[in-house]
Coordinates of C-alpha atoms in Angstrom, one line a residue:
Chain A
X1 CA 0.0 0.0 0.0
X2 CA 2.8 2.3 1.0
X3 CA 4.7 1.5 -2.2
X4 CA 1.5 2.1 -4.2
X5 CA 0.9 5.5 -2.7
X6 CA 4.6 6.4 -3.2
X7 CA 4.4 5.5 -6.8
X8 CA 1.2 7.6 -7.2
X9 CA 3.0 10.5 -5.6
X10 CA 5.9 10.2 -8.0
X11 CA 3.5 9.9 -10.9
X12 CA 1.7 13.1 -9.7
X13 CA 5.0 14.9 -9.6
X14 CA 6.0 13.8 -13.1
X15 CA 2.6 14.8 -14.6
X16 CA 2.2 18.1 -12.8
X17 CA 5.8 19.3 -12.4
X18 CA 7.7 17.2 -15.0
X19 CA 10.0 16.2 -12.2
X20 CA 13.0 14.2 -13.6
X21 CA 14.0 13.1 -10.1
X22 CA 10.6 11.5 -9.5
X23 CA 11.0 9.6 -12.8
X24 CA 14.4 8.6 -11.7
X25 CA 13.0 7.0 -8.6
X26 CA 10.5 5.1 -10.6
X27 CA 13.3 3.9 -12.9
X28 CA 15.1 2.5 -9.9
X29 CA 12.0 0.6 -8.8
X30 CA 11.3 -1.0 -12.2
X31 CA 14.5 -1.2 -14.1
X32 CA 15.4 -4.8 -13.1
X33 CA 11.9 -6.1 -13.6
X34 CA 11.5 -4.6 -17.0
X35 CA 14.9 -5.9 -18.0
X36 CA 14.1 -9.4 -17.0
X37 CA 10.7 -9.2 -18.7
X38 CA 12.4 -8.2 -21.9
X39 CA 15.2 -10.6 -21.6
X40 CA 12.9 -13.5 -21.3
X41 CA 11.5 -12.5 -24.7
X42 CA 14.6 -11.5 -26.6
X43 CA 17.3 -13.6 -25.0
X44 CA 20.0 -11.1 -25.7
X45 CA 21.7 -8.9 -23.1
X46 CA 22.5 -6.1 -25.6
X47 CA 19.1 -6.1 -27.1
X48 CA 17.6 -6.3 -23.6
X49 CA 19.6 -3.3 -22.5
X50 CA 18.7 -1.2 -25.6
X51 CA 15.1 -2.1 -25.4
X52 CA 14.9 -1.4 -21.7
X53 CA 16.4 2.0 -22.2
X54 CA 13.9 2.7 -24.9
X55 CA 11.0 1.6 -22.7
X56 CA 11.8 4.2 -20.0
X57 CA 12.3 7.0 -22.5
X58 CA 9.0 6.1 -24.1
X59 CA 7.3 6.0 -20.7
X60 CA 8.6 9.5 -19.9
X61 CA 7.4 10.8 -23.3
X62 CA 4.0 9.3 -22.8
X63 CA 3.6 10.8 -19.3
X64 CA 4.7 14.3 -20.5
X65 CA 2.8 14.4 -23.8
X66 CA -0.4 12.8 -22.5
X67 CA -0.9 14.8 -19.4
X68 CA -4.7 14.7 -19.8
X69 CA -4.7 10.9 -19.8
X70 CA -5.1 9.3 -16.4
X71 CA -2.5 6.7 -15.4
X72 CA -3.9 4.4 -12.8
X73 CA -0.6 2.7 -12.2
X74 CA 3.0 3.1 -13.4
X75 CA 3.7 -0.6 -13.4
X76 CA 0.8 -1.2 -15.8
X77 CA 2.0 1.5 -18.1
X78 CA 5.6 0.5 -18.1
X79 CA 4.9 -3.2 -18.7
X80 CA 2.5 -2.4 -21.6
X81 CA 5.0 -0.2 -23.3
X82 CA 7.7 -2.9 -22.7
X83 CA 5.5 -5.5 -24.3
X84 CA 4.7 -3.3 -27.3
X85 CA 8.4 -2.5 -27.7
X86 CA 9.3 -6.2 -27.8
X87 CA 6.5 -6.8 -30.4
X88 CA 7.8 -3.8 -32.5
X89 CA 11.3 -5.2 -32.1
X90 CA 10.3 -8.6 -33.5
X91 CA 8.2 -7.0 -36.3
X92 CA 11.2 -5.0 -37.4
X93 CA 13.3 -8.1 -37.3
X94 CA 10.8 -9.9 -39.4
X95 CA 10.8 -7.1 -41.9
X96 CA 14.5 -7.5 -42.2
X97 CA 14.0 -11.2 -42.4
X98 CA 16.1 -11.8 -39.4
X99 CA 13.4 -13.5 -37.5
X100 CA 10.1 -14.8 -38.9
X101 CA 7.0 -12.9 -37.5
X102 CA 5.6 -16.0 -35.9
X103 CA 8.7 -16.2 -33.7
X104 CA 6.5 -14.6 -31.1
X105 CA 4.7 -17.8 -30.8
X106 CA 7.5 -20.2 -31.4
X107 CA 10.5 -18.6 -29.7
X108 CA 10.0 -20.6 -26.5
X109 CA 10.5 -23.8 -28.5
X110 CA 13.7 -22.8 -30.2
X111 CA 16.6 -23.8 -28.0
X112 CA 19.2 -22.4 -30.4
X113 CA 18.3 -18.9 -29.3
X114 CA 19.2 -19.5 -25.7
X115 CA 22.5 -18.2 -24.5
X116 CA 24.4 -20.1 -21.8
X117 CA 24.1 -18.4 -18.5
X118 CA 25.8 -19.0 -15.2
X119 CA 23.3 -20.3 -12.8
X120 CA 22.3 -23.2 -10.8
X121 CA 21.5 -26.3 -12.9
X122 CA 18.0 -26.6 -11.5
X123 CA 17.2 -23.0 -12.3
X124 CA 18.7 -23.5 -15.8
X125 CA 16.4 -26.4 -16.3
X126 CA 13.4 -24.6 -15.2
X127 CA 14.3 -21.7 -17.5
X128 CA 14.6 -24.1 -20.4
X129 CA 11.2 -25.5 -19.5
X130 CA 9.6 -22.1 -19.3
X131 CA 11.0 -21.4 -22.8
X132 CA 9.1 -24.4 -24.0
X133 CA 5.8 -22.9 -22.9
X134 CA 3.5 -20.9 -25.0
X135 CA 4.4 -17.2 -25.2
X136 CA 1.4 -16.1 -23.1
X137 CA 2.2 -18.8 -20.5
X138 CA 5.8 -17.5 -20.2
X139 CA 4.6 -14.0 -19.7
X140 CA 2.2 -14.9 -17.0
X141 CA 4.7 -17.1 -15.2
X142 CA 7.5 -14.6 -15.3
X143 CA 5.3 -11.7 -14.3
X144 CA 3.9 -13.6 -11.4
X145 CA 6.8 -15.5 -10.0
X146 CA 9.8 -13.6 -11.2
X147 CA 8.5 -10.0 -11.0
X148 CA 6.1 -10.7 -8.1
X149 CA 3.2 -8.9 -9.8
X150 CA -0.4 -9.4 -8.6
X151 CA -2.9 -11.2 -10.7
X152 CA -4.9 -8.0 -11.2
X153 CA -1.8 -6.2 -12.4
X154 CA -0.9 -9.0 -14.8
X155 CA -4.4 -8.9 -16.1
X156 CA -4.1 -5.2 -16.7
X157 CA -0.8 -5.5 -18.5
X158 CA -1.9 -8.3 -20.7
X159 CA -5.4 -7.0 -21.2
X160 CA -7.0 -10.1 -19.9
X161 CA -9.4 -11.0 -17.1
X162 CA -8.1 -12.1 -13.8
X163 CA -9.8 -15.4 -14.1
X164 CA -8.1 -15.9 -17.4
X165 CA -4.7 -15.2 -15.9
X166 CA -5.3 -17.7 -13.0
X167 CA -6.3 -20.3 -15.6
X168 CA -3.1 -19.6 -17.6
X169 CA -1.0 -19.8 -14.4
X170 CA -2.5 -23.1 -13.5
X171 CA -2.0 -24.5 -16.9
X172 CA 1.6 -23.2 -17.1
X173 CA 2.5 -24.8 -13.9
X174 CA 0.9 -28.0 -14.9
X175 CA 2.8 -27.9 -18.2
X176 CA 6.1 -27.3 -16.4
X177 CA 5.3 -30.3 -14.1
X178 CA 4.8 -32.5 -17.1
X179 CA 8.1 -31.3 -18.5
X180 CA 9.8 -32.1 -15.2
X181 CA 8.3 -35.6 -15.2
X182 CA 9.3 -36.2 -18.7
X183 CA 12.9 -35.1 -17.9
X184 CA 13.0 -37.8 -15.3
Chain B
X1 CA 5.4 -30.4 -6.7
X2 CA 3.9 -27.2 -7.9
X3 CA 5.4 -25.4 -5.0
X4 CA 8.8 -26.7 -5.9
X5 CA 8.5 -25.4 -9.4
X6 CA 7.3 -22.1 -8.2
X7 CA 10.2 -21.8 -5.8
X8 CA 12.6 -22.6 -8.5
X9 CA 11.1 -20.0 -10.8
X10 CA 11.3 -17.4 -8.0
X11 CA 15.0 -18.2 -7.6
X12 CA 15.7 -17.0 -11.1
X13 CA 15.7 -13.4 -10.2
X14 CA 18.3 -14.0 -7.5
X15 CA 20.9 -15.1 -9.9
X16 CA 23.4 -12.7 -11.5
X17 CA 24.0 -12.9 -15.1
X18 CA 22.2 -12.1 -18.2
X19 CA 18.8 -12.7 -16.7
X20 CA 19.4 -9.8 -14.3
X21 CA 20.8 -6.6 -15.5
X22 CA 24.3 -5.5 -14.8
X23 CA 24.4 -3.0 -12.0
X24 CA 27.0 -0.9 -13.8
X25 CA 24.8 -0.7 -16.8
X26 CA 21.8 0.3 -14.6
X27 CA 23.7 3.3 -13.2
X28 CA 25.1 4.4 -16.5
X29 CA 21.8 4.0 -18.2
X30 CA 20.1 6.0 -15.5
X31 CA 22.6 8.9 -15.9
X32 CA 22.1 9.0 -19.6
X33 CA 18.4 8.8 -19.3
X34 CA 18.3 11.6 -16.8
X35 CA 20.4 13.8 -19.0
X36 CA 18.0 13.2 -21.9
X37 CA 14.8 13.8 -20.0
X38 CA 16.1 16.9 -18.3
X39 CA 16.6 18.4 -21.7
X40 CA 12.9 18.0 -22.4
X41 CA 11.8 19.8 -19.2
X42 CA 11.0 23.4 -19.7
X43 CA 12.4 26.1 -17.4
X44 CA 9.1 27.7 -16.8
X45 CA 7.2 25.9 -14.0
X46 CA 3.7 24.9 -15.0
X47 CA 1.0 27.1 -13.6
X48 CA -1.5 25.7 -11.1
X49 CA -4.7 24.4 -12.5
X50 CA -7.5 22.4 -11.0
X51 CA -6.5 19.2 -12.8
X52 CA -3.6 19.0 -10.4
X53 CA -6.0 18.8 -7.6
X54 CA -7.8 15.8 -9.1
X55 CA -4.5 14.2 -9.8
X56 CA -3.4 14.7 -6.3
X57 CA -6.6 13.2 -5.0
X58 CA -6.1 10.3 -7.4
X59 CA -3.1 9.3 -5.3
X60 CA -5.3 8.1 -2.6
X61 CA -8.6 7.3 -4.3
X62 CA -9.0 5.4 -7.6
X63 CA -9.2 7.7 -10.6
X64 CA -12.6 6.5 -11.6
X65 CA -14.1 7.5 -8.3
X66 CA -12.2 10.8 -8.4
X67 CA -13.5 11.8 -11.8
X68 CA -17.0 10.3 -11.6
X69 CA -17.8 11.1 -8.0
X70 CA -15.4 13.3 -6.1
X71 CA -14.9 15.9 -8.9
X72 CA -18.6 16.5 -9.6
X73 CA -19.2 16.7 -5.9
X74 CA -16.4 19.1 -5.2
X75 CA -17.4 21.3 -8.2
X76 CA -20.9 21.4 -6.9
X77 CA -19.8 22.4 -3.4
X78 CA -17.3 24.9 -4.8
X79 CA -19.9 26.5 -7.0
X80 CA -22.4 26.6 -4.2
X81 CA -19.8 28.1 -1.8
X82 CA -18.5 30.6 -4.2
X83 CA -22.0 31.7 -5.1
X84 CA -23.0 31.9 -1.5
X85 CA -19.8 33.6 -0.4
X86 CA -20.1 36.0 -3.2
X87 CA -23.6 36.7 -2.1
X88 CA -22.5 36.9 1.5
X89 CA -19.7 39.3 0.5
X90 CA -22.0 41.6 -1.3
X91 CA -24.6 41.3 1.3
X92 CA -22.3 42.0 4.2
X93 CA -21.0 45.1 2.4
X94 CA -24.6 46.4 2.1
X95 CA -25.8 45.4 5.6
X96 CA -25.2 48.8 7.0
X97 CA -26.7 50.7 4.1
X98 CA -29.7 53.0 4.8
X99 CA -32.8 54.0 2.8
X100 CA -31.7 56.1 -0.1
X101 CA -28.2 54.7 -0.3
X102 CA -26.7 52.7 -3.1
X103 CA -26.6 49.3 -1.4
X104 CA -30.0 49.5 0.2
X105 CA -31.8 47.7 -2.6
X106 CA -29.4 44.8 -2.3
X107 CA -30.0 44.7 1.4
X108 CA -33.7 44.6 0.9
X109 CA -33.4 42.0 -1.8
X110 CA -31.4 39.7 0.4
X111 CA -33.9 40.2 3.2
X112 CA -36.7 39.3 0.9
X113 CA -34.8 36.2 -0.1
X114 CA -34.5 35.3 3.6
X115 CA -38.2 35.7 4.0
X116 CA -38.9 33.5 1.0
X117 CA -36.6 30.8 2.2
X118 CA -38.1 31.0 5.7
X119 CA -41.6 30.7 4.2
X120 CA -40.5 27.5 2.5
X121 CA -38.4 25.8 5.2
X122 CA -39.3 27.5 8.4
X123 CA -42.3 27.4 10.7
X124 CA -44.7 30.2 11.2
X125 CA -43.4 31.2 14.5
X126 CA -40.0 31.6 13.0
X127 CA -41.4 33.6 10.2
X128 CA -43.2 35.9 12.7
X129 CA -39.9 36.5 14.5
X130 CA -38.1 37.2 11.2
X131 CA -40.7 39.8 10.3
X132 CA -40.4 41.4 13.7
X133 CA -36.6 41.5 13.3
X134 CA -37.0 43.2 10.0
X135 CA -39.4 45.7 11.4
X136 CA -37.0 46.5 14.2
X137 CA -34.2 46.9 11.6
X138 CA -36.4 49.4 9.7
X139 CA -37.0 51.4 12.9
X140 CA -33.3 51.6 13.5
X141 CA -32.7 52.7 9.9
X142 CA -35.3 55.4 10.1
X143 CA -33.7 56.7 13.3
X144 CA -30.3 56.7 11.6
X145 CA -31.6 58.4 8.5
X146 CA -33.2 61.2 10.5
X147 CA -30.1 61.6 12.7
X148 CA -27.8 61.9 9.6
X149 CA -30.2 64.4 8.0
X150 CA -29.0 63.9 4.4
X151 CA -30.8 64.8 1.2
X152 CA -34.4 63.5 1.0
X153 CA -34.1 62.0 4.4
X154 CA -37.8 62.5 5.1
X155 CA -38.8 60.7 1.9
X156 CA -36.3 57.9 2.7
X157 CA -37.6 57.5 6.2
X158 CA -41.1 57.4 5.0
X159 CA -40.2 54.6 2.5
X160 CA -38.7 52.6 5.4
X161 CA -41.8 53.4 7.5
X162 CA -44.0 51.7 4.9
X163 CA -41.8 48.6 5.0
X164 CA -41.9 48.6 8.7
X165 CA -45.7 48.7 8.7
X166 CA -45.8 45.8 6.3
X167 CA -43.4 43.7 8.3
X168 CA -45.5 44.2 11.5
X169 CA -48.7 43.4 9.7
X170 CA -47.2 40.2 8.2
X171 CA -45.9 39.3 11.7
X172 CA -49.3 39.8 13.1
X173 CA -50.9 37.4 10.6
X174 CA -48.3 34.8 11.3
X175 CA -48.8 35.1 15.1
X176 CA -52.6 34.7 14.6
X177 CA -52.0 31.6 12.6
X178 CA -49.6 30.2 15.2
X179 CA -52.2 30.9 17.9
X180 CA -54.7 28.7 15.9
X181 CA -52.4 25.9 14.8
X182 CA -49.6 25.8 17.4
X183 CA -50.8 27.5 20.5
X184 CA -48.0 26.0 22.6
X185 CA -45.6 28.2 20.6
X186 CA -47.4 31.4 21.3
X187 CA -45.4 32.1 24.5
X188 CA -42.1 31.8 22.7
X189 CA -43.3 34.1 20.0
X190 CA -44.7 36.7 22.4
X191 CA -41.3 37.1 24.0
X192 CA -39.6 38.0 20.7
X193 CA -42.5 40.2 19.7
X194 CA -42.7 42.3 22.8
X195 CA -38.9 42.7 22.9
X196 CA -38.9 43.9 19.2
X197 CA -41.9 46.1 19.7
X198 CA -40.1 47.8 22.6
X199 CA -37.0 48.4 20.4
X200 CA -39.2 49.8 17.6
X201 CA -41.0 52.2 19.9
X202 CA -37.7 53.3 21.4
X203 CA -36.2 54.0 18.0
X204 CA -39.4 55.8 16.7
X205 CA -39.5 57.9 19.8
X206 CA -36.0 59.2 19.0
X207 CA -37.1 59.8 15.5
X208 CA -39.9 62.1 16.6
X209 CA -37.5 64.0 18.9
X210 CA -35.2 64.6 16.0
X211 CA -37.8 65.5 13.4
X212 CA -41.5 65.9 14.0
X213 CA -42.3 66.1 10.3
X214 CA -42.2 62.3 10.2
X215 CA -45.5 60.8 11.3
X216 CA -44.9 57.8 13.5
X217 CA -48.3 57.6 15.0
X218 CA -49.6 55.0 12.7
X219 CA -46.6 52.7 13.1
X220 CA -46.7 53.2 16.9
X221 CA -50.3 52.2 16.8
X222 CA -49.8 48.9 15.0
X223 CA -46.7 48.2 17.1
X224 CA -48.8 48.6 20.3
X225 CA -51.5 46.5 18.8
X226 CA -49.2 43.6 17.9
X227 CA -47.6 43.7 21.3
X228 CA -50.8 43.8 23.3
X229 CA -52.4 41.3 20.9
X230 CA -49.7 38.8 21.4
X231 CA -49.9 39.0 25.2
X232 CA -53.7 38.7 24.9
X233 CA -53.2 35.6 22.9
X234 CA -50.9 34.1 25.5
X235 CA -53.5 34.8 28.2
X236 CA -56.3 33.3 26.2
X237 CA -54.3 30.2 25.4
X238 CA -53.3 29.8 29.0
X239 CA -56.9 29.9 30.1
X240 CA -57.6 27.3 27.5
X241 CA -54.8 25.2 28.9
X242 CA -52.8 25.2 25.7
X243 CA -49.9 27.2 27.0
X244 CA -47.8 26.3 30.0
X245 CA -46.9 29.4 31.9
X246 CA -46.8 30.3 35.6
X247 CA -49.2 32.8 37.1
X248 CA -46.4 35.2 37.9
X249 CA -45.0 35.1 34.4
X250 CA -48.3 35.8 32.7
X251 CA -49.1 38.6 35.2
X252 CA -45.7 40.1 34.4
X253 CA -46.4 40.0 30.7
X254 CA -49.6 42.0 31.2
X255 CA -48.0 44.4 33.7
X256 CA -45.2 45.1 31.2
X257 CA -47.8 46.1 28.7
X258 CA -49.4 48.4 31.3
X259 CA -46.1 50.0 32.0
X260 CA -45.4 50.5 28.3
X261 CA -48.7 52.2 27.7
X262 CA -48.2 54.3 30.8
X263 CA -44.9 55.4 29.5
X264 CA -46.4 56.3 26.1
X265 CA -49.1 58.3 27.9
X266 CA -46.5 60.3 29.7
X267 CA -44.7 61.0 26.5
X268 CA -47.9 62.3 24.9
X269 CA -48.5 64.5 27.9
X270 CA -45.1 66.0 27.5
X271 CA -45.7 66.6 23.8
X272 CA -49.0 68.3 24.7
X273 CA -47.1 70.5 27.1
X274 CA -44.6 71.4 24.4
X275 CA -47.4 72.3 22.1
X276 CA -49.0 74.5 24.7
X277 CA -45.7 76.3 25.1
X278 CA -45.5 76.8 21.3
X279 CA -49.0 78.2 21.3
X280 CA -48.0 80.7 24.0
X281 CA -44.9 81.6 22.0
X282 CA -47.1 82.3 18.9
X283 CA -49.3 84.5 21.0
X284 CA -46.4 86.6 22.1
X285 CA -45.3 86.9 18.4
X286 CA -48.7 88.0 17.4
X287 CA -49.1 90.6 20.1
X288 CA -45.8 92.2 19.4
X289 CA -46.4 92.4 15.7
X290 CA -46.9 95.7 14.1
X291 CA -47.8 94.5 10.7
X292 CA -51.1 94.7 9.1
X293 CA -53.0 92.5 6.8
X294 CA -53.0 93.7 3.2
X295 CA -55.5 91.5 1.5
X296 CA -54.1 92.1 -1.9
X297 CA -50.5 91.1 -1.1
X298 CA -50.8 88.8 1.8
X299 CA -53.6 86.4 1.1
X300 CA -51.5 83.6 2.6
X301 CA -52.1 84.8 6.1
X302 CA -55.2 82.7 6.8
X303 CA -54.3 80.6 9.8
X304 CA -53.6 82.9 12.6
X305 CA -55.1 81.4 15.7
X306 CA -57.0 82.7 18.7
X307 CA -54.3 81.8 21.1
X308 CA -56.1 82.2 24.3
X309 CA -58.8 79.8 23.4
X310 CA -56.3 77.4 21.9
X311 CA -54.2 77.3 25.0
X312 CA -57.2 76.7 27.2
X313 CA -58.8 74.2 24.9
X314 CA -55.6 72.2 24.5
X315 CA -54.6 72.2 28.1
X316 CA -58.0 71.2 29.4
X317 CA -58.7 68.4 27.0
X318 CA -55.3 66.9 27.2
X319 CA -55.4 67.1 31.0
X320 CA -58.8 65.4 31.1
X321 CA -57.6 62.6 28.9
X322 CA -54.4 62.1 30.8
X323 CA -56.4 61.9 34.0
X324 CA -58.7 59.3 32.5
X325 CA -55.7 57.4 31.2
X326 CA -54.1 57.2 34.6
X327 CA -57.3 56.1 36.2
X328 CA -57.8 53.3 33.6
X329 CA -54.2 52.1 34.0
X330 CA -54.7 51.9 37.8
X331 CA -57.8 49.9 37.3
X332 CA -55.9 47.6 34.9
X333 CA -53.2 47.1 37.5
X334 CA -55.9 46.1 40.0
X335 CA -57.4 43.7 37.6
X336 CA -54.0 42.1 37.1
X337 CA -53.5 41.7 40.8
X338 CA -56.9 40.1 41.1
X339 CA -56.0 37.7 38.2
X340 CA -58.6 39.2 35.8
X341 CA -56.0 39.3 33.0
X342 CA -58.3 39.5 30.0
X343 CA -60.2 42.5 31.5
X344 CA -56.9 44.1 32.3
X345 CA -55.8 43.7 28.7
X346 CA -59.1 45.2 27.6
X347 CA -58.4 48.3 29.7
X348 CA -54.9 48.5 28.3
X349 CA -56.4 48.4 24.8
X350 CA -58.8 51.2 25.6
X351 CA -56.1 53.4 27.0
X352 CA -53.9 52.7 24.0
X353 CA -56.7 53.9 21.8
X354 CA -57.2 57.1 23.7
X355 CA -53.5 57.7 23.9
X356 CA -53.3 57.3 20.2
X357 CA -56.0 59.8 19.6
X358 CA -54.5 62.3 21.9
X359 CA -51.1 61.9 20.2
X360 CA -52.7 62.5 16.8
X361 CA -54.5 65.5 18.0
X362 CA -51.4 67.0 19.6
X363 CA -49.5 66.4 16.4
X364 CA -52.0 68.1 14.2
X365 CA -52.2 71.0 16.6
X366 CA -48.5 71.3 16.6
X367 CA -48.4 71.4 12.8
X368 CA -51.0 74.2 12.8
X369 CA -49.0 76.1 15.4
X370 CA -45.8 75.8 13.5
X371 CA -47.4 76.9 10.3
X372 CA -48.8 79.9 12.0
X373 CA -45.5 80.7 13.6
X374 CA -43.7 80.6 10.3
X375 CA -46.2 82.7 8.5
X376 CA -46.1 85.3 11.2
X377 CA -42.3 85.4 10.9
X378 CA -42.6 85.7 7.2
X379 CA -45.1 88.5 7.5
X380 CA -42.8 90.4 9.8
X381 CA -40.0 90.1 7.3
X382 CA -41.7 91.2 4.1
X383 CA -44.5 93.4 5.1
X384 CA -44.4 96.6 7.0
X385 CA -47.9 97.8 7.0
X386 CA -50.6 98.9 9.3
X387 CA -53.0 96.5 10.8
X388 CA -56.7 96.5 9.8
X389 CA -58.2 96.4 13.2
X390 CA -61.4 94.5 13.8
X391 CA -61.4 92.4 10.7
X392 CA -61.7 88.6 11.1
X393 CA -60.9 85.9 8.6
X394 CA -62.2 82.4 9.1
X395 CA -59.7 79.6 9.7
X396 CA -59.6 76.0 8.5
X397 CA -58.1 73.9 11.3
X398 CA -60.2 72.0 13.8
X399 CA -59.2 69.0 15.8
X400 CA -61.4 66.6 17.8
X401 CA -60.3 64.5 20.7
X402 CA -63.2 62.2 21.4
X403 CA -66.1 64.5 21.3
X404 CA -64.3 67.6 22.5
X405 CA -63.1 70.2 20.1
X406 CA -59.5 71.0 20.9
X407 CA -58.8 73.9 18.7
X408 CA -61.1 76.7 17.7
X409 CA -59.4 78.6 15.0
X410 CA -60.3 82.0 14.0
X411 CA -58.3 84.9 12.7
X412 CA -58.8 87.9 14.7
X413 CA -56.7 90.9 14.3
X414 CA -56.7 92.7 17.7
X415 CA -55.8 96.2 18.3
X416 CA -52.5 96.5 19.9
X417 CA -52.6 98.4 23.2

């Protein structure tokens, strides 16, 4: 609750006074989450960094240029913009024929795009399994368990109902379980 | 097993590496971003507007509620407050204005609004009190107007006098209605009425002292009527068992009325004595005059009085009536002591009536005397002629008190010895 009010105060300062410091504080709160969110989709550190920077600049522009539009929550806004930026990224890649457009649906099943990362073997396994899931399942799982967002917030970001999100969560976990059992 | 999976997923964010951003990069990126966004911020600070208020409220309340409920409500309250405060500001500025002044119409308009609102939302006893309050205000205004003695003050005072009359008449109607519909409220109303009536009479008394051109008799009459009438109503309702009041309290109410009328009678007596003195003064003016009546040039001289008969007539009649008044009031007091309150009130009413008539007669006599006085003075200034001795010219002024002729008016030019 306190964090929520703090975010609202910072948002108020940005919209009314164009306070860069207030935006800086919001950047500090969300930078890691947005980076992880993007990284799960693009699997590239450099691309993730570039896209994450772009997300925050775009959020700032949106807040300044659309003062009349009400922003209920900063997290909803920043995740939506991040999602759109990733989609735009893949569209532009598809245009240049670097990645097919349907990669958005299939990227989780393509092991060749995964980079090796230094982490615990178990975690690595689970990451691989997550990548096998449907794109929407991945989003929900990472937003819920990695970024610790509430179901209502996830529903807002993905523009779905809360019931739908819970169903996806349940199915995603079930799928991961089946992957684990198959691995054994 | 689900829990294990969930736990493993949660652990992902605790690992360094590409899944989590590099802290150096975070800091560097922040610096670059801040530089960029600071360039987009204008130097001029944005001015305050009401949108900021809603946004601020939106910190604590969901925006939907802010814009669909809070904002309309606040706007409604603000508009109402601004309108009312603007009204109050203009009203308060005009509260001290007097008849004939610029803000007086605003003052009267706001009072009328008050009356209208009271007629809708208030009870009749409250309305009666409001009208008596307004009447008292009018009396104060009249007094002030006369004291200040500005242009057209007589006309302005008379305008206020008319309003005063109307207020008292309206109050009287309301009180009658209260007596019929809510007799238990009559006592409460009577206290306000008698208090305000006293204030009105006090202010009007001062008015007459300042300027006797303004006729206050009619207003005094209705003020007395409402005061006595309300007390009578209390007594009647007490006897019907509809009003709870102690014997002492109700006797006091009636005694206060007796005292009030007694005081009025004394004032009338004093006025009569003043008039007699004025008549004597006129007589001395006449007897020292060396002018003559020239019918061709001085036809305005028509109202010279026979002073001797006037003095005698005035003094005797007034004295008789005052004596009668005193006797009646004494009888009234006795009736009160013996608990015959309604009869006492009846006596008070009779005395009031007589008092009123004497006051009217004295006033008219005084007018006549003043007129004569001024014409004699005028005559002395412009004419230096010899007097036609023995000629008489009929006069117009006669005044009756009851069945007695107070003033016999004849013009008689007497030979100066």
